[in-house]
mmCIF file of N, CA and C in Angstrom:
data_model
loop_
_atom_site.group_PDB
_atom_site.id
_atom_site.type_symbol
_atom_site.label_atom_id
_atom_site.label_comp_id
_atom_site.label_asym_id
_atom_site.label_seq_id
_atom_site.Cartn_x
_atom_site.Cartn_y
_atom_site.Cartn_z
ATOM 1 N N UNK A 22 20.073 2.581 10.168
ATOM 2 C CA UNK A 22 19.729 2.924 8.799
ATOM 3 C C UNK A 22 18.721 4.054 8.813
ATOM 4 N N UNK A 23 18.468 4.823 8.172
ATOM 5 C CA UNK A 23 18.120 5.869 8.195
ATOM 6 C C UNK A 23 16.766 5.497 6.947
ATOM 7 N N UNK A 24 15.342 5.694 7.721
ATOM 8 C CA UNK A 24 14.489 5.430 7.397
ATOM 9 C C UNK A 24 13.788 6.437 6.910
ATOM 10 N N UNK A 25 13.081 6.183 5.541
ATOM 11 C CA UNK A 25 12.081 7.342 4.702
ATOM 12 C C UNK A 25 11.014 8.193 5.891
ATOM 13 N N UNK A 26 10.845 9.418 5.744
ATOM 14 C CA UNK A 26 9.562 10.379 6.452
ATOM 15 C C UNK A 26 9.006 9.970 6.062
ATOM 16 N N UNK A 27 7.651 9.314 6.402
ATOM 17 C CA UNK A 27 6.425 8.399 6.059
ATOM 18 C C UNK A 27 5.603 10.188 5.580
ATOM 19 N N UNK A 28 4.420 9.792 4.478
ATOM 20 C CA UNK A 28 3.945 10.478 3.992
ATOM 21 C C UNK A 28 2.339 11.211 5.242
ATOM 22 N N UNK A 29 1.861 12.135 4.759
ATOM 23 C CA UNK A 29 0.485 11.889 5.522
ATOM 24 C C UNK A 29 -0.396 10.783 5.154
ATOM 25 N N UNK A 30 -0.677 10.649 4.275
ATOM 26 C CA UNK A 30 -1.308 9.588 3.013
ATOM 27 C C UNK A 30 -0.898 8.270 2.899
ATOM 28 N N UNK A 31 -1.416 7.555 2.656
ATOM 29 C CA UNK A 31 -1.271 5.859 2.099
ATOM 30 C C UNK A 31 -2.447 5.896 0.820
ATOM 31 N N UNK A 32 -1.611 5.263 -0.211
ATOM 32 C CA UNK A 32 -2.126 5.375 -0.972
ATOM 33 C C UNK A 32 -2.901 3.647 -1.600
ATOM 34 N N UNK A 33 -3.695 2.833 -1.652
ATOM 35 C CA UNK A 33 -3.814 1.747 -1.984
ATOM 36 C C UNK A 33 -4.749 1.599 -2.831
ATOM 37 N N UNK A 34 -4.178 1.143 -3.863
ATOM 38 C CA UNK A 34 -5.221 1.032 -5.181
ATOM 39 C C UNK A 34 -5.891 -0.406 -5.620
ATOM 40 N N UNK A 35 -7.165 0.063 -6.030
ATOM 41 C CA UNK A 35 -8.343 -0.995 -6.393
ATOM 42 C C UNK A 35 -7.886 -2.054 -7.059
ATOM 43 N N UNK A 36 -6.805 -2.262 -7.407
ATOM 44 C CA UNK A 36 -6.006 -3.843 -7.780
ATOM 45 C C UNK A 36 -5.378 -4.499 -6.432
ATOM 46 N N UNK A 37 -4.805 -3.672 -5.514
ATOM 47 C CA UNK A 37 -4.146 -3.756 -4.600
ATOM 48 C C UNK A 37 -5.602 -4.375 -3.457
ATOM 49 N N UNK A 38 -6.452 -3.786 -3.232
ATOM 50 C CA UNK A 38 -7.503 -3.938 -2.069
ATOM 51 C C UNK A 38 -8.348 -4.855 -2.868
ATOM 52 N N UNK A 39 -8.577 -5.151 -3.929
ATOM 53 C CA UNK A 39 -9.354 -6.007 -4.310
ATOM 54 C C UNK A 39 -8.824 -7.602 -4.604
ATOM 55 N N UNK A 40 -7.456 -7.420 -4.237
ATOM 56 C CA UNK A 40 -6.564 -8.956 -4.479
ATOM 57 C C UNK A 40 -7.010 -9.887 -3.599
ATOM 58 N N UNK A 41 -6.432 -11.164 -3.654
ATOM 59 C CA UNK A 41 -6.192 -11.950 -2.769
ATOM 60 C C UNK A 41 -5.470 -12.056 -1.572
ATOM 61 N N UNK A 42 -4.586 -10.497 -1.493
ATOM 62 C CA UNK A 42 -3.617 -10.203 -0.486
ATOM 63 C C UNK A 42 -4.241 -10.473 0.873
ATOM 64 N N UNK A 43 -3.873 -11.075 2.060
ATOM 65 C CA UNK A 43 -4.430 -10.868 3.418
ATOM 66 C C UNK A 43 -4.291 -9.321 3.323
ATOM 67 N N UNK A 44 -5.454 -9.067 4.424
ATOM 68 C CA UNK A 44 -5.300 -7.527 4.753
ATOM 69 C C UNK A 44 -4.123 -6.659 5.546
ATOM 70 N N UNK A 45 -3.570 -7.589 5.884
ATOM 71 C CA UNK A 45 -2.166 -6.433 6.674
ATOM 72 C C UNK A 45 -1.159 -6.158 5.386
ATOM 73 N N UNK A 46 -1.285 -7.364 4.292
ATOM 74 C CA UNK A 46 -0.114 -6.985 3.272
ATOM 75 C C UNK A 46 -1.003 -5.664 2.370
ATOM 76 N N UNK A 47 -2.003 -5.361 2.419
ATOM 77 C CA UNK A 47 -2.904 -4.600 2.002
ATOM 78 C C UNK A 47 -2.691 -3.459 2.380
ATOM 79 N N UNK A 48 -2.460 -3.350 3.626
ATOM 80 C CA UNK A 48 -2.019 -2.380 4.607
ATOM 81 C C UNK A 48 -0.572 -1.821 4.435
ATOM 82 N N UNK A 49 0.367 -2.605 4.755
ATOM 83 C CA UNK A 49 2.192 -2.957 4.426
ATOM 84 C C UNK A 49 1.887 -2.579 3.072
ATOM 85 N N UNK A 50 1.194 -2.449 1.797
ATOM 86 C CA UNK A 50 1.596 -1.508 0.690
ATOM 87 C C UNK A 50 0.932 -0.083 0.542
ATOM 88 N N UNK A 51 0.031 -0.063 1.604
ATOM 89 C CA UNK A 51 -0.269 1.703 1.742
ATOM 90 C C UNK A 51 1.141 2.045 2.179
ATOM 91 N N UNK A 52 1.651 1.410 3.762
ATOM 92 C CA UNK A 52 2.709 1.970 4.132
ATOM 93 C C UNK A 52 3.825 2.300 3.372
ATOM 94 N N UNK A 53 4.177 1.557 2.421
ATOM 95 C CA UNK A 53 5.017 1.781 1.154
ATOM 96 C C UNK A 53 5.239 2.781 0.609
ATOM 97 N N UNK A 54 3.710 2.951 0.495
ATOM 98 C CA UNK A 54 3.445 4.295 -0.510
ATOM 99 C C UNK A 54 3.563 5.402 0.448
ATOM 100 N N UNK A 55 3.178 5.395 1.223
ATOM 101 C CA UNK A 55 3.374 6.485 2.366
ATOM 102 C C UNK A 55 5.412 6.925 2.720
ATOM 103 N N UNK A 56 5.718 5.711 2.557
ATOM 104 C CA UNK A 56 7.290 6.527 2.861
ATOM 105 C C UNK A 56 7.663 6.174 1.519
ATOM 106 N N UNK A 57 7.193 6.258 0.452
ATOM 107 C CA UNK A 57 7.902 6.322 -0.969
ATOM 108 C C UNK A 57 8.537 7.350 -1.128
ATOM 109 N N UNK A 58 7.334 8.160 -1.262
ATOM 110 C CA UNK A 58 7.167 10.005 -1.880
ATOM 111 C C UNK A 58 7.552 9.899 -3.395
ATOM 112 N N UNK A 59 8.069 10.616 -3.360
ATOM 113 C CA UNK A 59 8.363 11.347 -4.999
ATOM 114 C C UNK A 59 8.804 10.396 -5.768
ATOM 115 N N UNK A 60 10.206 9.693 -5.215
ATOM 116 C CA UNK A 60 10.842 8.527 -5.817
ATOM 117 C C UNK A 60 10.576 7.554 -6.283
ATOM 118 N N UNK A 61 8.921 6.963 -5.382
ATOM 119 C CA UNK A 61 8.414 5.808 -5.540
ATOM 120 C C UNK A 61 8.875 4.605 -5.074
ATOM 121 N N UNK A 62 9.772 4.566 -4.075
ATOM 122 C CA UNK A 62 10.130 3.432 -3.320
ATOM 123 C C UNK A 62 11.041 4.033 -1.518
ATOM 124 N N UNK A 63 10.838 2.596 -1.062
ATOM 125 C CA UNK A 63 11.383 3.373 0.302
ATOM 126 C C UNK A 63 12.606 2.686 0.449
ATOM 127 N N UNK A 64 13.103 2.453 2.196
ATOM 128 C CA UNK A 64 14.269 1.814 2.054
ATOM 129 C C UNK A 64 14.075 1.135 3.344
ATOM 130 N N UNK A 65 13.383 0.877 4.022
ATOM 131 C CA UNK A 65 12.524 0.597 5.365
ATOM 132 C C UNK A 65 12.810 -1.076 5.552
ATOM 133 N N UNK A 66 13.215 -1.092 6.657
ATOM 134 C CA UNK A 66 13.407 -2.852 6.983
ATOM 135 C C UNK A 66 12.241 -3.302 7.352
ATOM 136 N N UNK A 67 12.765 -4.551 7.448
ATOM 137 C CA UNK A 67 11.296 -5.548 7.799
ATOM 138 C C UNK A 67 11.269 -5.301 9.400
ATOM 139 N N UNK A 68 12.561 -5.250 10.044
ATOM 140 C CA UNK A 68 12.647 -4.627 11.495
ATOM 141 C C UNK A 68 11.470 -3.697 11.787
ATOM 142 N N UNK A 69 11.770 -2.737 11.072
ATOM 143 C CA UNK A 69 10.776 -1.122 10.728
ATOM 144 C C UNK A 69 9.159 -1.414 10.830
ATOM 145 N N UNK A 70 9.151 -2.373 9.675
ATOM 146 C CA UNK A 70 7.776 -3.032 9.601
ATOM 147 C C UNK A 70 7.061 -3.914 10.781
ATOM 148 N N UNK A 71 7.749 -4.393 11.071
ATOM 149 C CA UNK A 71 7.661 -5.510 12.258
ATOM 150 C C UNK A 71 7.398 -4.753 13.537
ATOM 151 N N UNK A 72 8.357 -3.559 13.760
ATOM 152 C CA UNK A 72 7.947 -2.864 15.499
ATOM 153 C C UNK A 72 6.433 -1.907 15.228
ATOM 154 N N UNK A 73 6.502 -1.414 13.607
ATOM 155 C CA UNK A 73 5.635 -0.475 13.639
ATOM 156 C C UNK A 73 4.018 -1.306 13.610
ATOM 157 N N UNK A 74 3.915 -2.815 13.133
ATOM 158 C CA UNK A 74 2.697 -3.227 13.144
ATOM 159 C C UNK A 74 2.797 -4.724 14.699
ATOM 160 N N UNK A 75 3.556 -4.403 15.166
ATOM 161 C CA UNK A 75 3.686 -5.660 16.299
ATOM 162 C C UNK A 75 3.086 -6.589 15.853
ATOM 163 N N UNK A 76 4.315 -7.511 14.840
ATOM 164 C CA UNK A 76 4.339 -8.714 13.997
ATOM 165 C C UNK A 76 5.279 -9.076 13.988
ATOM 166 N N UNK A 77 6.128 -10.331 13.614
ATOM 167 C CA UNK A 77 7.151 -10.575 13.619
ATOM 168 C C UNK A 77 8.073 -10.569 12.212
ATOM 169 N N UNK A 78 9.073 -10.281 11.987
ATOM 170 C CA UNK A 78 10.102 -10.121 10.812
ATOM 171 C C UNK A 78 9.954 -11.022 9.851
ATOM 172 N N UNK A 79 9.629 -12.547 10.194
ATOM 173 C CA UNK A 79 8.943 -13.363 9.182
ATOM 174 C C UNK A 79 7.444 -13.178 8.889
ATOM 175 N N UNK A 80 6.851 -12.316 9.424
ATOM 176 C CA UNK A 80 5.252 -12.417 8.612
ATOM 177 C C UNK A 80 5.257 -11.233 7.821
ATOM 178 N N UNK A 81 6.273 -10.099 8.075
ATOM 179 C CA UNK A 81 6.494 -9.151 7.311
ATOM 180 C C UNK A 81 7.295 -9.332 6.083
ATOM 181 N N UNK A 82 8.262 -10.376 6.200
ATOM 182 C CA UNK A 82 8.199 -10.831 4.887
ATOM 183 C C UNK A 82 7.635 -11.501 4.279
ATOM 184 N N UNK A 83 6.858 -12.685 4.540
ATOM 185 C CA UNK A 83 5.576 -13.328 3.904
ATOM 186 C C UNK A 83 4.677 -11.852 3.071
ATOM 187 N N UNK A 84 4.481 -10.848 3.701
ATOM 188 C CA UNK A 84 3.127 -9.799 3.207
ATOM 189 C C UNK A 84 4.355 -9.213 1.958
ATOM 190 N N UNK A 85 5.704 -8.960 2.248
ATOM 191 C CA UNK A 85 6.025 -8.331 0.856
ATOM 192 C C UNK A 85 6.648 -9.615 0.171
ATOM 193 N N UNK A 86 6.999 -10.614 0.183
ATOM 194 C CA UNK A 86 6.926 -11.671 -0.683
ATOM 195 C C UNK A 86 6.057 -11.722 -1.866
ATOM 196 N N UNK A 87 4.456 -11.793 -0.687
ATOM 197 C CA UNK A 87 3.071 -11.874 -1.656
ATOM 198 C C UNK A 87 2.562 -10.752 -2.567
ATOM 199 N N UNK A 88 3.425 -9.315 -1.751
ATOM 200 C CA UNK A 88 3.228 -8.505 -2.681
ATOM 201 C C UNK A 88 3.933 -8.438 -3.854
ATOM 202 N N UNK A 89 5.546 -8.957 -3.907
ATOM 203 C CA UNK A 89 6.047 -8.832 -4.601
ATOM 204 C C UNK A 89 5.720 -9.549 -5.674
ATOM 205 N N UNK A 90 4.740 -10.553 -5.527
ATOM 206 C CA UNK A 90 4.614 -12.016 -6.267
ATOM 207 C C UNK A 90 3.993 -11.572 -7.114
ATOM 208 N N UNK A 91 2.613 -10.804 -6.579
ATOM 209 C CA UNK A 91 1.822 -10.114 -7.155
ATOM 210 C C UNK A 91 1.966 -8.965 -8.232
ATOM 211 N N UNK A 92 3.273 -8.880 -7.936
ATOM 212 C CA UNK A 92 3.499 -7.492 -8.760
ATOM 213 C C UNK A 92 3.529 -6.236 -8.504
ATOM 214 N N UNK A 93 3.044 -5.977 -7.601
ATOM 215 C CA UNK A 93 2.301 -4.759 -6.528
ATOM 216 C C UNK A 93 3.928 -3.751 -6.205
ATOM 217 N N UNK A 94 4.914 -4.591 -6.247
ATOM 218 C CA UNK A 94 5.962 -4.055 -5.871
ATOM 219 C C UNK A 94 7.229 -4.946 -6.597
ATOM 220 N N UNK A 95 8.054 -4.060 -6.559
ATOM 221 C CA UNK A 95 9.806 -4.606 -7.232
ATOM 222 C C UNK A 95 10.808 -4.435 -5.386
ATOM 223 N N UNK A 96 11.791 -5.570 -5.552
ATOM 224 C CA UNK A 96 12.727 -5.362 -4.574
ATOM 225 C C UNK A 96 13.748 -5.433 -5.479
ATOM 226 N N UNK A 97 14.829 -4.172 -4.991
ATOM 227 C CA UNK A 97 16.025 -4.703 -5.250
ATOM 228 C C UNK A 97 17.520 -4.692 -4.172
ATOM 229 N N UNK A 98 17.872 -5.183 -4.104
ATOM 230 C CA UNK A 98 18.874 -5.204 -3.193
ATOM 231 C C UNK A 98 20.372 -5.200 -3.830
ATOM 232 N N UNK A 99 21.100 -4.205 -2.935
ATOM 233 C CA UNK A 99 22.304 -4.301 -2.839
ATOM 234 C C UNK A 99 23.245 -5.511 -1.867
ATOM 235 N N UNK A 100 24.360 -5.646 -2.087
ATOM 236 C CA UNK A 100 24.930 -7.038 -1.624
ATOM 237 C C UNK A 100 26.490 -6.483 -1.032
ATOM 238 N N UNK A 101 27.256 -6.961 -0.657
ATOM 239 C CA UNK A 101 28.607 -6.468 -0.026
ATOM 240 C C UNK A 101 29.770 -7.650 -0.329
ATOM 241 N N UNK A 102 30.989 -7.559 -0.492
ATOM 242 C CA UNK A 102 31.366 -8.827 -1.317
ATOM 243 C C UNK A 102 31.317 -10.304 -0.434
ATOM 244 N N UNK A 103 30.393 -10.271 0.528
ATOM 245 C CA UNK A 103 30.243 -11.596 1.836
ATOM 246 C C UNK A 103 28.701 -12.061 1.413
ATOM 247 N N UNK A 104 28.156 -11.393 0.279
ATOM 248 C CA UNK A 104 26.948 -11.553 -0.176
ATOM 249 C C UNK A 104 26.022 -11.247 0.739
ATOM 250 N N UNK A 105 26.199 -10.555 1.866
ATOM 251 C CA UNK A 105 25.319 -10.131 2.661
ATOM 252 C C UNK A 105 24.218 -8.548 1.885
ATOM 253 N N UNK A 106 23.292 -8.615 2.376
ATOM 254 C CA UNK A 106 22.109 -7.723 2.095
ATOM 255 C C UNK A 106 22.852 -6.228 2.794
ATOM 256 N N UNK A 107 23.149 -5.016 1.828
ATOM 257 C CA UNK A 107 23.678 -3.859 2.399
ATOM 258 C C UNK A 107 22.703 -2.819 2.448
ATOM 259 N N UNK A 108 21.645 -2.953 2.026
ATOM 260 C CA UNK A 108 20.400 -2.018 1.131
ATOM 261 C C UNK A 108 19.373 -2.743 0.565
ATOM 262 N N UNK A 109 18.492 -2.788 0.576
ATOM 263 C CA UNK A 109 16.896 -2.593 -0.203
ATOM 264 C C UNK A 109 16.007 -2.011 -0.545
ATOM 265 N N UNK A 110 15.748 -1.599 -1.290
ATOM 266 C CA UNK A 110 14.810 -0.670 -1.880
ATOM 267 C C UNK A 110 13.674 -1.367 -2.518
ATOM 268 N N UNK A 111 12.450 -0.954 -1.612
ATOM 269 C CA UNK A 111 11.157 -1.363 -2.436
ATOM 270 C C UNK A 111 10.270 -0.299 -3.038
ATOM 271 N N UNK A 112 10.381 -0.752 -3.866
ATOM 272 C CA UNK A 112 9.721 0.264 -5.221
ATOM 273 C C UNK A 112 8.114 -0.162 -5.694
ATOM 274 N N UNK A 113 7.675 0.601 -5.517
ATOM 275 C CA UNK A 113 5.725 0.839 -6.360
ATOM 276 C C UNK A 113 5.901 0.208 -7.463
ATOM 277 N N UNK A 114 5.050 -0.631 -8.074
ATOM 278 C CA UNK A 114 5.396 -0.456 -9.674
ATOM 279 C C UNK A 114 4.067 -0.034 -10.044
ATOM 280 N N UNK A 115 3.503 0.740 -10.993
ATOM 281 C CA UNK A 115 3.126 1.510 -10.984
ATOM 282 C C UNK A 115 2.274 0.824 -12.492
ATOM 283 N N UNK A 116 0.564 0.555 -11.860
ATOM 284 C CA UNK A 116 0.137 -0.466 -12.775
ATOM 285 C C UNK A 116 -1.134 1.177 -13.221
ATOM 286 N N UNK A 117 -2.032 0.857 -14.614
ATOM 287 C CA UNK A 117 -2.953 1.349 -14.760
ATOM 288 C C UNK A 117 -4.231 1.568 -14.030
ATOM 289 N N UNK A 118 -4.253 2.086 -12.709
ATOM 290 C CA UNK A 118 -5.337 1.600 -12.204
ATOM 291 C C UNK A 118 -6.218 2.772 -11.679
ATOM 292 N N UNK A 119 -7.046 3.256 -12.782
ATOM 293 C CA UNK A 119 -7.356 4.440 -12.596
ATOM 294 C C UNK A 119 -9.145 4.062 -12.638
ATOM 295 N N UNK A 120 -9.327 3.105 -12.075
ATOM 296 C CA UNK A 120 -10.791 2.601 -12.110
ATOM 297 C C UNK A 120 -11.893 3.901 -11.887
ATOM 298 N N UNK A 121 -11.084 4.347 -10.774
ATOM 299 C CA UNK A 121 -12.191 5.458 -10.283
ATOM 300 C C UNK A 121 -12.687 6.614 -11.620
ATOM 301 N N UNK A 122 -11.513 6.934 -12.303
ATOM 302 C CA UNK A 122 -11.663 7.798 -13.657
ATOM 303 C C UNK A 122 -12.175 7.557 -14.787
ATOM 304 N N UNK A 123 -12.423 6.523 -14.835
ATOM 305 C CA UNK A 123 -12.973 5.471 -16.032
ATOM 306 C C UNK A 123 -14.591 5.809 -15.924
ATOM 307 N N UNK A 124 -15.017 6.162 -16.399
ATOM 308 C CA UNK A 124 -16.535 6.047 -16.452
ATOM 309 C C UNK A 124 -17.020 4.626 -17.001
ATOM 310 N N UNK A 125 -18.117 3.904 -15.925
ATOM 311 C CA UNK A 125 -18.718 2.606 -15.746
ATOM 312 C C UNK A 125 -19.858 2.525 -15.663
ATOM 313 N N UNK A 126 -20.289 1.774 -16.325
ATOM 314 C CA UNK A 126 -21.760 1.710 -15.932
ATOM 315 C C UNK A 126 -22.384 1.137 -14.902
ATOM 316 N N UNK A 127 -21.857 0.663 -13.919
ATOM 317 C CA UNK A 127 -21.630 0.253 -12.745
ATOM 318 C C UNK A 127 -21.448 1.944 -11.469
ATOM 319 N N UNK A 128 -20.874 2.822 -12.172
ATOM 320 C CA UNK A 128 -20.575 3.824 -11.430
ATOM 321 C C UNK A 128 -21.275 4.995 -12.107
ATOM 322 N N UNK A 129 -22.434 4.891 -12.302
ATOM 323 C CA UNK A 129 -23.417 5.849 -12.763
ATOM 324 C C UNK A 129 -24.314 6.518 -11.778
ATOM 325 N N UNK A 130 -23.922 7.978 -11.323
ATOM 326 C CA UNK A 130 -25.010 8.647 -10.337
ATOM 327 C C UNK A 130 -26.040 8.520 -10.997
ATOM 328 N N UNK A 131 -26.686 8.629 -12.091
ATOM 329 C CA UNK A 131 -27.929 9.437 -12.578
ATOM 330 C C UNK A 131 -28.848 8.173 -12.329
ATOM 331 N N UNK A 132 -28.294 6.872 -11.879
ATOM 332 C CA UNK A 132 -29.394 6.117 -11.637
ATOM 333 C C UNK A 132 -29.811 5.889 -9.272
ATOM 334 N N UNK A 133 -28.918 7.233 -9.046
ATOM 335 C CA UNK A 133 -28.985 6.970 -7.720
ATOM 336 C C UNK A 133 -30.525 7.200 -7.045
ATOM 337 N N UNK A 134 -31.240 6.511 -6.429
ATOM 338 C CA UNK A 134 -32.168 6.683 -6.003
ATOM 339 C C UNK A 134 -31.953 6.974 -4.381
ATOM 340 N N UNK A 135 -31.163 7.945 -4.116
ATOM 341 C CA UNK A 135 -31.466 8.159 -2.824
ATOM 342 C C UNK A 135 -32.086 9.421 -2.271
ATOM 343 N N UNK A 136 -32.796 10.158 -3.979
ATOM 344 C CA UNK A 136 -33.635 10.727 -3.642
ATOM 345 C C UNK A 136 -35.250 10.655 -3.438
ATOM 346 N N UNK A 137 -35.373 9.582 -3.347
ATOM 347 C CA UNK A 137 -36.773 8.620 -2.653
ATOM 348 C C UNK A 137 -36.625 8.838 -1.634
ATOM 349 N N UNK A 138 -35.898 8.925 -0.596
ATOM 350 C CA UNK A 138 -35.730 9.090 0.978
ATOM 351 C C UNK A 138 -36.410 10.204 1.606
ATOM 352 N N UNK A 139 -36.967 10.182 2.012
ATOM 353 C CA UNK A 139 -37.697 11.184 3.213
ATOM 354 C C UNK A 139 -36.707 12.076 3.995
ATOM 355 N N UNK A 140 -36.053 12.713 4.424
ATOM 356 C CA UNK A 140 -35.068 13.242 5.103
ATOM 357 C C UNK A 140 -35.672 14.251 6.466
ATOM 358 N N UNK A 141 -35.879 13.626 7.546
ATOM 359 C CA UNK A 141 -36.253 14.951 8.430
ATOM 360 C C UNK A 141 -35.406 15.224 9.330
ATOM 361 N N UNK A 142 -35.402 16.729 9.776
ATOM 362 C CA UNK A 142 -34.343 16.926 10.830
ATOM 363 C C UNK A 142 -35.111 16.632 12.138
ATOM 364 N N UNK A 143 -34.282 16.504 13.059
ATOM 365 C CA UNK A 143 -34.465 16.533 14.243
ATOM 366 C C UNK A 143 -32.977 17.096 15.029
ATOM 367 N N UNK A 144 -33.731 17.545 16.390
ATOM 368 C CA UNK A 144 -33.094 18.463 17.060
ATOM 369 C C UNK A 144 -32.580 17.468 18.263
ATOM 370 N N UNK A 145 -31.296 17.338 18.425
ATOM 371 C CA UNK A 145 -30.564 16.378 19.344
ATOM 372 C C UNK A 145 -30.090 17.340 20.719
#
């Protein structure tokens, strides 16, 4: 099967890293995003997943199960008339999560005090 060019980038957003997800499924949806690209979904087996994080094919589906559960992602699959799996495509779904852009009062420089610090150079 002919697998997506993984991106330079992984992209994982502050709903995504702040879940309940264990951290490799945390990970397994950067990778997502990384061989999405433009389209927003890849086509990558759990095989794929499994050699590239040396895990086995059932814990790689446990991490997109939980993602999927979560919402974090859509599967859909194609079928062949033996009902066997011919294709899958996992797709981003693509939530509001633009925390970083949001101005917070929680995320306010003007109260940074790290200009109290002393700063001296030294020569190494």
């Amino acid at each position: 099967m002919n697998q997506s060019k993984p991106n330079y980038y992984a992209v994982i957003p502050a709903s995504v890293r702040y879940s309940n997800l264990k951290p490799n499924a945390k990970l397994l949806y950067g990778e997502i995003t990384a061989l999405s690209g433009k389209l927003g979904y890849c086509y990558a087996t759990n095989n794929y997943f499994a050699e590239l994080y040396k895990v086995s094919k059932n814990t790689v589906s446990r991490w997109i199960s939980d993602l999927n559960s979560l919402g974090f992602i859509n599967i859909e699959v194609e079928r062949n008339e033996k009902n066997q799996v011919t294709k899958r495509r996992i797709g981003i779904v693509q939530k509001d999560d633009r925390a970083i852009y949001k101005k917070s009062k929680d995320n306010n420089t003007s109260i940074n005090n790290t200009s109290n610090i002393n700063i001296t150079k030294e020569k190494f």
